[in-house]
């Protein structure tokens, strides 16, 4: 009868993405909007820093911009008057050129001020820390009331993506030819993950990638499989037994 062809291996569940959530600015942590172990969505608000220093900087930058915009507008009006007087030969051309240069100077100043306003507004948005990816948050690394810094190594919390999730395993070199033959005909080979006792099926997925070279120390090649993990039965760093399905051998003698 048709005999299934499988390669058995020991695999490790690996999160698709893992990120450490850090603050981009320094400030006092005043609010946390997550609970440890919670599933979060990308863009979801996780924490807030004291926004008052950033609001003050933004107000100062906006005030400087308004001041220089008024100076620019006045310089433009003067330049318009000087040009009218120049047409009437009532003023020296050098004075008109000097006023035109002053207008250019104020225009540059206004651009610098606008950049300062945009930067201050950006710093204010950084006081609201959001999730860069969807996944499960771990244990928080800092408590309310502490001063957090952009250079903090541990960050505020880590997020691991579990849907989808990957399983990494290795197969010996002797099975490589058989794998490549099956992979050529079907790049999406089926892969199943079983528990440690090899009794309960945890999840089913597909082959994601084959490493580009053999490990000469172990004589194996690394393989990564992708699982939807909609029921969350696979957990990061979990050990599983992997069955890589290569198809079947028709009418084999068993």
XYZ file of N, CA and C in Angstrom, residues 26-251:
678
model
N 13.542 60.066 27.754
C 13.674 59.906 29.203
C 12.491 60.578 29.892
N 12.006 59.944 30.938
C 10.910 60.545 31.679
C 10.390 59.624 32.768
N 9.463 60.146 33.564
C 8.858 59.382 34.661
C 7.706 58.538 34.126
N 7.699 57.252 34.479
C 6.622 56.354 34.077
C 5.417 56.605 34.973
N 4.313 57.054 34.372
C 3.141 57.436 35.173
C 1.953 56.501 34.971
N 1.900 55.765 33.851
C 0.757 54.886 33.610
C 1.201 53.635 32.857
N 0.587 52.501 33.213
C 0.764 51.250 32.482
C -0.601 50.783 32.020
N -0.703 50.384 30.764
C -1.995 50.007 30.190
C -2.027 48.542 29.769
N -1.257 47.693 30.435
C -1.270 46.275 30.119
C -1.104 45.474 31.403
N -1.510 44.230 31.340
C -1.272 43.287 32.428
C -0.304 42.225 31.936
N 0.505 41.726 32.817
C 1.532 40.756 32.441
C 0.886 39.497 31.859
N 1.418 39.049 30.717
C 0.873 37.880 30.040
C -0.279 38.177 29.101
N -0.629 39.437 28.951
C -1.762 39.822 28.104
C -1.389 39.778 26.626
N -2.377 39.451 25.781
C -2.202 39.535 24.337
C -2.501 40.969 23.896
N -1.602 41.555 23.131
C -1.772 42.933 22.689
C -1.685 42.986 21.173
N -2.217 44.058 20.609
C -2.183 44.298 19.176
C -1.145 45.363 18.845
N -0.622 45.302 17.643
C 0.345 46.314 17.211
C -0.297 47.693 17.258
N 0.397 48.664 17.833
C -0.123 50.018 17.975
C -0.892 50.257 19.256
N -1.131 49.211 20.047
C -1.876 49.375 21.295
C -1.034 50.129 22.326
N -1.669 51.054 23.058
C -0.968 51.839 24.070
C -0.576 50.949 25.238
N 0.720 50.968 25.587
C 1.220 50.139 26.685
C 1.561 50.949 27.922
N 2.152 52.121 27.745
C 2.597 52.912 28.889
C 2.639 54.385 28.512
N 2.660 55.228 29.544
C 2.734 56.673 29.343
C 3.786 57.258 30.277
N 4.563 58.183 29.735
C 5.492 58.964 30.542
C 4.859 60.311 30.862
N 5.397 60.994 31.849
C 4.912 62.334 32.209
C 5.089 63.253 31.001
N 3.981 63.751 30.411
C 4.108 64.530 29.177
C 4.400 66.010 29.392
N 4.376 66.495 30.620
C 4.491 67.943 30.862
C 5.797 68.550 30.350
N 6.968 67.928 30.565
C 8.185 68.549 30.010
C 8.157 68.654 28.486
N 7.564 67.666 27.826
C 7.517 67.678 26.362
C 6.503 68.704 25.860
N 5.412 68.884 26.590
C 4.449 69.915 26.216
C 5.051 71.305 26.362
N 5.858 71.501 27.413
C 6.498 72.797 27.610
C 7.485 73.090 26.476
N 8.258 72.098 26.080
C 9.199 72.290 24.973
C 8.458 72.594 23.674
N 7.330 71.914 23.462
C 6.542 72.172 22.258
C 5.997 73.598 22.265
N 5.534 74.072 23.411
C 5.002 75.432 23.502
C 6.098 76.461 23.224
N 7.299 76.238 23.746
C 8.403 77.151 23.489
C 8.750 77.185 22.004
N 8.792 76.016 21.370
C 9.127 75.949 19.948
C 8.054 76.641 19.116
N 6.779 76.454 19.470
C 5.701 77.105 18.724
C 5.755 78.620 18.900
N 6.088 79.094 20.116
C 6.209 80.532 20.341
C 7.340 81.142 19.522
N 8.483 80.467 19.460
C 9.598 80.952 18.657
C 9.228 80.994 17.180
N 8.476 79.989 16.733
C 8.052 79.958 15.335
C 7.122 81.136 15.021
N 6.174 81.411 15.905
C 5.251 82.522 15.675
C 6.009 83.848 15.638
N 6.976 84.001 16.520
C 7.763 85.249 16.549
C 8.509 85.446 15.244
N 9.192 84.412 14.766
C 9.983 84.549 13.545
C 9.098 84.666 12.304
N 7.918 84.053 12.342
C 6.984 84.227 11.229
C 6.530 85.675 11.123
N 6.306 86.324 12.274
C 5.924 87.735 12.263
C 7.065 88.609 11.722
N 8.310 88.307 12.105
C 9.452 89.051 11.576
C 9.594 88.852 10.076
N 9.342 87.649 9.613
C 9.421 87.368 8.179
C 8.346 88.134 7.418
N 7.142 88.162 7.950
C 6.065 88.870 7.273
C 6.365 90.370 7.192
N 6.895 90.931 8.280
C 7.241 92.348 8.274
C 8.364 92.638 7.276
N 9.364 91.734 7.201
C 10.464 91.921 6.255
C 9.960 91.849 4.817
N 9.016 91.001 4.540
C 8.465 90.911 3.194
C 7.701 92.181 2.812
N 6.959 92.727 3.779
C 6.242 93.972 3.509
C 7.226 95.116 3.226
N 8.297 95.188 4.018
C 9.310 96.218 3.781
C 9.960 96.039 2.414
N 10.224 94.788 2.038
C 10.837 94.541 0.725
C 9.913 94.977 -0.394
N 8.620 94.759 -0.217
C 7.656 95.192 -1.231
C 7.662 96.720 -1.363
N 7.723 97.419 -0.233
C 7.753 98.889 -0.271
C 9.047 99.378 -0.915
N 10.168 98.770 -0.562
C 11.457 99.199 -1.102
C 11.492 99.024 -2.617
N 10.901 97.976 -3.113
C 10.894 97.752 -4.557
C 10.055 98.819 -5.271
N 8.946 99.219 -4.631
C 8.139 100.298 -5.217
C 8.925 101.606 -5.235
N 9.661 101.870 -4.134
C 10.472 103.089 -4.092
C 11.614 103.024 -5.095
N 12.158 101.819 -5.320
C 13.244 101.686 -6.286
C 12.758 101.991 -7.690
N 11.519 101.605 -8.012
C 10.960 101.915 -9.325
C 10.814 103.420 -9.523
N 10.674 104.144 -8.401
C 10.543 105.603 -8.466
C 11.890 106.303 -8.278
N 12.984 105.480 -8.235
C 14.326 106.025 -8.013
C 14.433 106.820 -6.713
N 13.692 106.343 -5.695
C 13.689 107.038 -4.405
C 14.528 106.318 -3.356
N 15.180 105.233 -3.739
C 15.947 104.454 -2.781
C 17.088 103.768 -3.525
N 18.167 103.489 -2.809
C 19.310 102.820 -3.429
C 19.022 101.334 -3.620
N 19.519 100.768 -4.715
C 19.303 99.361 -5.000
C 19.962 98.477 -3.941
N 21.053 98.933 -3.360
C 21.724 98.152 -2.339
C 20.815 97.904 -1.130
N 20.018 98.890 -0.806
C 19.113 98.730 0.322
C 18.045 97.684 0.014
N 17.608 97.654 -1.251
C 16.621 96.641 -1.648
C 17.241 95.251 -1.566
N 18.477 95.119 -2.047
C 19.164 93.823 -2.005
C 19.389 93.365 -0.566
N 19.732 94.326 0.290
C 19.930 93.978 1.698
C 18.637 93.477 2.327
N 17.529 94.129 1.980
C 16.230 93.706 2.528
C 15.832 92.331 1.973
N 16.133 92.075 0.703
C 15.828 90.768 0.121
C 16.634 89.666 0.817
N 17.897 89.957 1.132
C 18.717 88.986 1.858
C 18.164 88.746 3.261
N 17.636 89.824 3.886
C 17.050 89.673 5.217
C 15.812 88.779 5.171
N 15.030 88.905 4.111
C 13.856 88.033 3.952
C 14.287 86.581 3.851
N 15.347 86.321 3.055
C 15.856 84.957 2.933
C 16.334 84.425 4.286
N 16.971 85.302 5.045
C 17.459 84.897 6.357
C 16.304 84.495 7.270
N 15.253 85.303 7.271
C 14.087 84.984 8.109
C 13.389 83.719 7.620
N 13.376 83.497 6.314
C 12.772 82.267 5.795
C 13.523 81.042 6.306
N 14.858 81.124 6.326
C 15.643 80.028 6.878
C 15.381 79.828 8.360
N 15.260 80.947 9.089
C 14.973 80.855 10.522
C 13.628 80.195 10.776
N 12.631 80.545 9.961
C 11.302 79.949 10.120
C 11.344 78.442 9.857
N 12.156 78.025 8.870
C 12.283 76.588 8.607
C 12.920 75.863 9.796
N 13.942 76.506 10.375
C 14.554 75.914 11.561
C 13.551 75.809 12.706
N 12.762 76.844 12.877
C 11.749 76.829 13.930
C 10.705 75.741 13.673
N 10.316 75.571 12.395
C 9.325 74.547 12.072
C 9.882 73.159 12.374
N 11.170 72.962 12.085
C 11.805 71.691 12.435
C 11.825 71.458 13.935
N 12.083 72.527 14.696
C 12.083 72.405 16.154
C 10.687 72.066 16.675
N 9.653 72.652 16.072
C 8.270 72.346 16.467
C 7.948 70.885 16.157
N 8.316 70.437 14.962
C 8.037 69.045 14.586
C 8.775 68.078 15.508
N 10.022 68.411 15.855
C 10.777 67.536 16.751
C 10.157 67.510 18.146
N 9.727 68.665 18.651
C 9.098 68.721 19.970
C 7.787 67.947 19.974
N 7.038 68.054 18.881
C 5.783 67.302 18.784
C 6.064 65.799 18.741
N 7.151 65.417 18.051
C 7.520 64.009 17.987
C 7.915 63.490 19.366
N 8.683 64.281 20.115
C 9.071 63.871 21.466
C 7.843 63.694 22.350
N 6.835 64.527 22.120
C 5.604 64.396 22.902
C 4.891 63.087 22.576
N 4.871 62.711 21.305
C 4.233 61.427 20.941
C 5.012 60.250 21.525
N 6.337 60.406 21.680
C 7.138 59.326 22.253
C 6.832 59.107 23.729
N 6.181 60.074 24.364
C 5.805 59.869 25.766
C 4.685 58.849 25.906
N 4.041 58.496 24.791
C 3.036 57.430 24.766
C 3.676 56.221 24.064
N 3.935 55.179 24.814
C 4.668 54.017 24.315
C 3.664 52.972 23.845
N 3.753 52.594 22.583
C 2.817 51.649 21.986
C 3.526 50.355 21.605
N 2.733 49.320 21.361
C 3.283 48.015 21.006
C 3.721 48.019 19.546
N 4.978 47.693 19.249
C 5.437 47.671 17.858
C 4.921 46.470 17.081
N 4.593 45.377 17.774
C 4.085 44.169 17.126
C 2.942 43.610 17.958
N 2.192 42.702 17.358
C 1.158 41.969 18.088
C 1.786 40.748 18.738
N 1.317 40.406 19.929
C 1.860 39.236 20.613
C 1.496 39.241 22.079
N 2.242 38.451 22.828
C 2.004 38.332 24.271
C 3.098 39.071 25.026
N 2.688 39.912 25.979
C 3.659 40.638 26.785
C 4.139 39.740 27.912
N 5.380 39.950 28.327
C 5.944 39.183 29.426
C 5.796 39.918 30.741
N 6.743 39.696 31.637
C 6.735 40.354 32.937
C 7.328 41.746 32.795
N 6.690 42.733 33.417
C 7.181 44.106 33.295
C 8.517 44.245 34.018
N 9.363 45.102 33.477
C 10.713 45.286 33.996
C 10.874 46.559 34.806
N 9.831 47.386 34.881
C 9.929 48.650 35.606
C 8.571 48.970 36.204
N 8.569 49.604 37.366
C 7.333 49.944 38.067
C 6.995 51.415 37.881
N 5.749 51.744 38.194
C 5.300 53.123 38.109
C 6.131 54.014 39.029
N 6.357 55.233 38.583
C 7.100 56.201 39.378
C 8.580 56.211 39.109
N 9.082 55.202 38.401
C 10.505 55.156 38.088
C 10.804 56.029 36.874
N 12.033 56.494 36.788
C 12.503 57.249 35.635
C 13.064 56.249 34.622
N 12.511 56.234 33.445
C 12.992 55.350 32.389
C 13.845 56.162 31.421
N 14.797 55.483 30.818
C 15.722 56.124 29.891
C 15.711 55.369 28.568
N 16.010 56.092 27.508
C 16.072 55.462 26.196
C 17.194 54.441 26.117
N 18.188 54.558 26.991
C 19.340 53.655 26.970
C 19.167 52.449 27.891
N 18.021 52.311 28.543
C 17.805 51.176 29.445
C 17.893 49.864 28.669
N 18.656 48.905 29.203
C 18.862 47.632 28.519
C 17.618 46.750 28.570
N 16.992 46.667 29.720
C 15.866 45.749 29.896
C 14.569 46.280 29.309
N 14.475 47.587 29.092
C 13.243 48.157 28.575
C 12.121 48.098 29.599
N 10.906 48.203 29.112
C 9.729 48.176 29.978
C 9.121 46.783 30.026
N 9.046 46.115 28.869
C 8.468 44.768 28.786
C 8.870 44.177 27.445
N 8.814 42.881 27.326
C 9.086 42.217 26.054
C 7.784 41.681 25.471
N 7.739 41.624 24.147
C 6.569 41.085 23.439
C 7.054 39.975 22.514
N 6.397 38.836 22.557
C 6.702 37.725 21.657
C 5.470 37.431 20.812
N 5.680 37.326 19.528
C 4.570 37.015 18.627
C 4.365 35.508 18.587
N 3.146 35.068 18.838
C 2.838 33.644 18.901
C 1.917 33.187 17.781
N 1.380 34.095 17.018
C 0.480 33.744 15.912
C 0.840 34.580 14.692
N 1.504 34.003 13.693
C 2.000 32.622 13.640
C 3.260 32.455 14.473
N 3.711 31.202 14.579
C 4.908 30.890 15.346
C 5.738 29.891 14.550
N 7.025 29.849 14.816
C 7.924 28.981 14.064
C 8.460 27.862 14.945
N 8.871 26.782 14.304
C 9.565 25.677 14.973
C 10.857 25.424 14.209
N 11.962 25.423 14.937
C 13.267 25.188 14.320
C 13.749 23.796 14.696
N 14.224 23.057 13.695
C 14.755 21.719 13.947
C 15.839 21.424 12.915
N 16.575 20.369 13.156
C 17.674 19.964 12.265
C 17.483 18.517 11.853
N 17.934 18.199 10.631
C 17.888 16.824 10.149
C 19.293 16.431 9.707
N 19.625 15.158 9.753
C 20.971 14.733 9.359
C 21.199 14.877 7.858
N 22.469 14.932 7.500
C 22.847 15.123 6.105
C 22.352 13.998 5.205
N 22.242 12.795 5.747
C 21.844 11.647 4.920
C 20.403 11.793 4.422
N 19.587 12.593 5.099
C 18.195 12.788 4.682
C 18.030 13.985 3.758
N 19.111 14.713 3.496
C 19.001 15.956 2.742
C 18.541 15.715 1.303
N 19.097 14.697 0.636
C 18.729 14.436 -0.756
C 17.246 14.127 -0.875
N 16.744 13.303 0.012
C 15.325 12.962 -0.004
C 14.459 14.192 0.247
N 14.914 15.063 1.164
C 14.171 16.289 1.454
C 14.142 17.213 0.248
N 15.287 17.404 -0.406
C 15.343 18.324 -1.539
C 14.488 17.833 -2.698
N 14.434 16.518 -2.902
C 13.582 15.974 -3.963
C 12.120 16.285 -3.686
N 11.692 16.074 -2.446
C 10.300 16.374 -2.093
C 10.035 17.869 -2.110
N 11.030 18.664 -1.691
C 10.872 20.121 -1.638
C 10.737 20.713 -3.030
N 11.437 20.149 -4.004
C 11.351 20.637 -5.380
C 9.939 20.487 -5.926
N 9.301 19.377 -5.602
C 7.940 19.161 -6.088
C 6.885 19.894 -5.290
N 7.173 20.177 -3.988
C 6.185 20.836 -3.137
C 6.915 21.660 -2.080
N 7.129 22.975 -2.325
C 7.851 23.808 -1.342
C 7.117 23.946 -0.015
N 5.821 23.662 0.008
C 5.024 23.801 1.235
C 4.771 22.421 1.845
N 5.836 21.713 2.152
C 5.686 20.388 2.752
C 5.021 20.506 4.117
N 4.200 19.507 4.434
C 3.489 19.505 5.710
C 4.430 19.125 6.840
N 4.250 19.789 7.983
C 5.032 19.527 9.185
C 4.063 19.463 10.359
N 4.249 18.488 11.208
C 3.398 18.358 12.392
C 4.261 18.372 13.640
N 3.734 18.971 14.695
C 4.440 19.076 15.974
C 3.693 18.243 17.018
N 4.425 17.391 17.702
C 3.860 16.493 18.717
C 4.492 16.796 20.066
N 3.811 16.357 21.148
C 4.331 16.600 22.486
C 5.553 15.720 22.759
N 6.114 15.852 23.968
C 7.361 15.147 24.296
C 7.187 13.633 24.267
N 6.007 13.149 24.644
C 5.768 11.715 24.636
C 5.433 11.199 23.245
N 5.322 12.100 22.286
C 5.000 11.733 20.900
C 3.639 11.062 20.798
N 2.720 11.492 21.664
C 1.379 10.896 21.678
C 0.304 11.869 21.203
N 0.445 13.126 21.532
C -0.592 14.115 21.233
C -0.107 15.088 20.166
N -0.912 15.234 19.126
C -0.611 16.204 18.078
C -0.927 17.604 18.584
N 0.077 18.488 18.571
C -0.118 19.851 19.059
C -0.578 20.796 17.961
N 0.060 20.718 16.802
C -0.295 21.648 15.736
C 0.260 21.131 14.419
N -0.317 21.627 13.335
C 0.142 21.280 11.995
C 0.499 22.553 11.237
N 1.623 22.491 10.515
C 2.070 23.656 9.772
C 2.705 23.262 8.457
N 3.511 24.166 7.928
C 4.165 23.938 6.642
C 5.631 24.331 6.737
N 6.419 23.764 5.840
C 7.841 24.090 5.769
C 8.002 25.544 5.348
N 8.839 26.284 6.085
C 9.042 27.700 5.790
C 10.355 27.961 5.072
N 11.439 27.364 5.555
C 12.744 27.642 4.956
C 13.723 26.539 5.306
N 14.693 26.356 4.403
C 15.816 25.447 4.623
C 17.082 26.287 4.652
N 17.948 26.006 5.621
C 19.191 26.766 5.736
C 20.027 26.598 4.465
N 20.939 27.547 4.230
C 21.699 27.548 2.983
C 23.011 26.778 3.063
N 23.300 26.175 4.216
C 24.521 25.391 4.314
C 24.417 24.407 5.469
N 25.196 23.333 5.366
C 25.244 22.319 6.409
C 26.124 22.790 7.563
N 25.778 22.308 8.739
C 26.617 22.533 9.905
C 27.666 21.424 9.932
N 28.911 21.773 9.660
C 29.959 20.762 9.562
C 30.296 20.137 10.911
N 29.976 20.818 12.007
C 30.264 20.267 13.335
C 29.322 19.122 13.678
N 28.053 19.249 13.269
C 27.052 18.239 13.624
C 26.609 17.399 12.436
N 26.940 17.816 11.214
C 26.498 17.072 10.048
C 25.005 17.166 9.819
N 24.418 18.287 10.192
C 22.975 18.488 10.046
C 22.708 19.794 9.319
N 21.472 19.978 8.902
C 21.044 21.221 8.280
C 19.805 21.729 9.002
N 19.760 23.021 9.231
C 18.656 23.617 9.963
C 17.449 23.864 9.075
N 16.268 23.644 9.649
C 15.000 23.817 8.933
C 14.037 24.590 9.841
N 13.262 25.452 9.236
C 12.262 26.227 9.980
C 10.887 25.964 9.388
N 9.934 25.690 10.258
C 8.547 25.445 9.852
C 7.646 26.500 10.487
N 6.551 26.786 9.817
C 5.623 27.836 10.262
C 4.296 27.221 10.660
N 3.773 27.648 11.819
C 2.508 27.142 12.342
C 1.585 28.320 12.650
N 0.314 28.185 12.294
C -0.647 29.258 12.572
C -0.841 29.440 14.077
N -0.870 28.328 14.827
C -0.963 28.357 16.292
C -2.172 29.144 16.783
N -3.294 28.981 16.108
C -4.501 29.733 16.492
C -5.035 29.330 17.863
N -4.712 28.107 18.298
C -5.185 27.656 19.610
C -4.131 27.834 20.698
N -2.994 28.445 20.354
C -1.929 28.748 21.317
C -1.399 27.503 22.030
N -1.326 26.386 21.330
C -0.793 25.161 21.938
C 0.733 25.096 21.858
N 1.317 25.927 21.022
C 2.769 26.012 20.938
C 3.226 27.258 21.677
N 4.282 27.108 22.468
C 4.755 28.194 23.323
C 6.241 28.419 23.046
N 6.689 29.672 22.998
C 8.105 29.941 22.698
C 9.060 29.168 23.592
N 10.116 28.611 22.967
C 11.174 27.835 23.615
C 10.705 26.456 24.090
N 9.524 26.043 23.679
C 9.031 24.716 24.019
C 9.701 23.666 23.122
N 10.011 22.489 23.683
C 10.562 21.392 22.900
C 9.420 20.530 22.370
N 9.481 20.190 21.094
C 8.442 19.373 20.463
C 9.106 18.329 19.576
N 8.368 17.253 19.326
C 8.789 16.259 18.343
C 8.190 16.631 16.994
N 9.025 16.681 15.987
C 8.617 17.155 14.673
C 8.561 15.986 13.697
N 7.521 15.989 12.876
C 7.411 15.034 11.791
C 7.292 15.819 10.483
N 8.305 15.689 9.666
C 8.327 16.357 8.368
C 7.828 15.369 7.319
N 6.706 15.701 6.700
C 6.045 14.794 5.758
C 6.555 15.073 4.347
N 7.139 14.040 3.736
C 7.718 14.176 2.397
C 6.833 13.567 1.318
N 5.615 13.244 1.633
C 4.733 12.581 0.655
C 4.601 11.121 1.000
N 4.456 10.292 -0.005
C 4.293 8.869 0.202
C 4.936 8.086 -0.950
N 5.263 6.837 -0.632
C 5.803 5.938 -1.652
C 4.674 5.011 -2.103
N 4.244 5.109 -3.361
C 3.066 4.329 -3.800
C 3.377 2.843 -3.882
N 2.379 2.047 -3.473
C 2.423 0.579 -3.575
C 3.718 0.005 -3.033
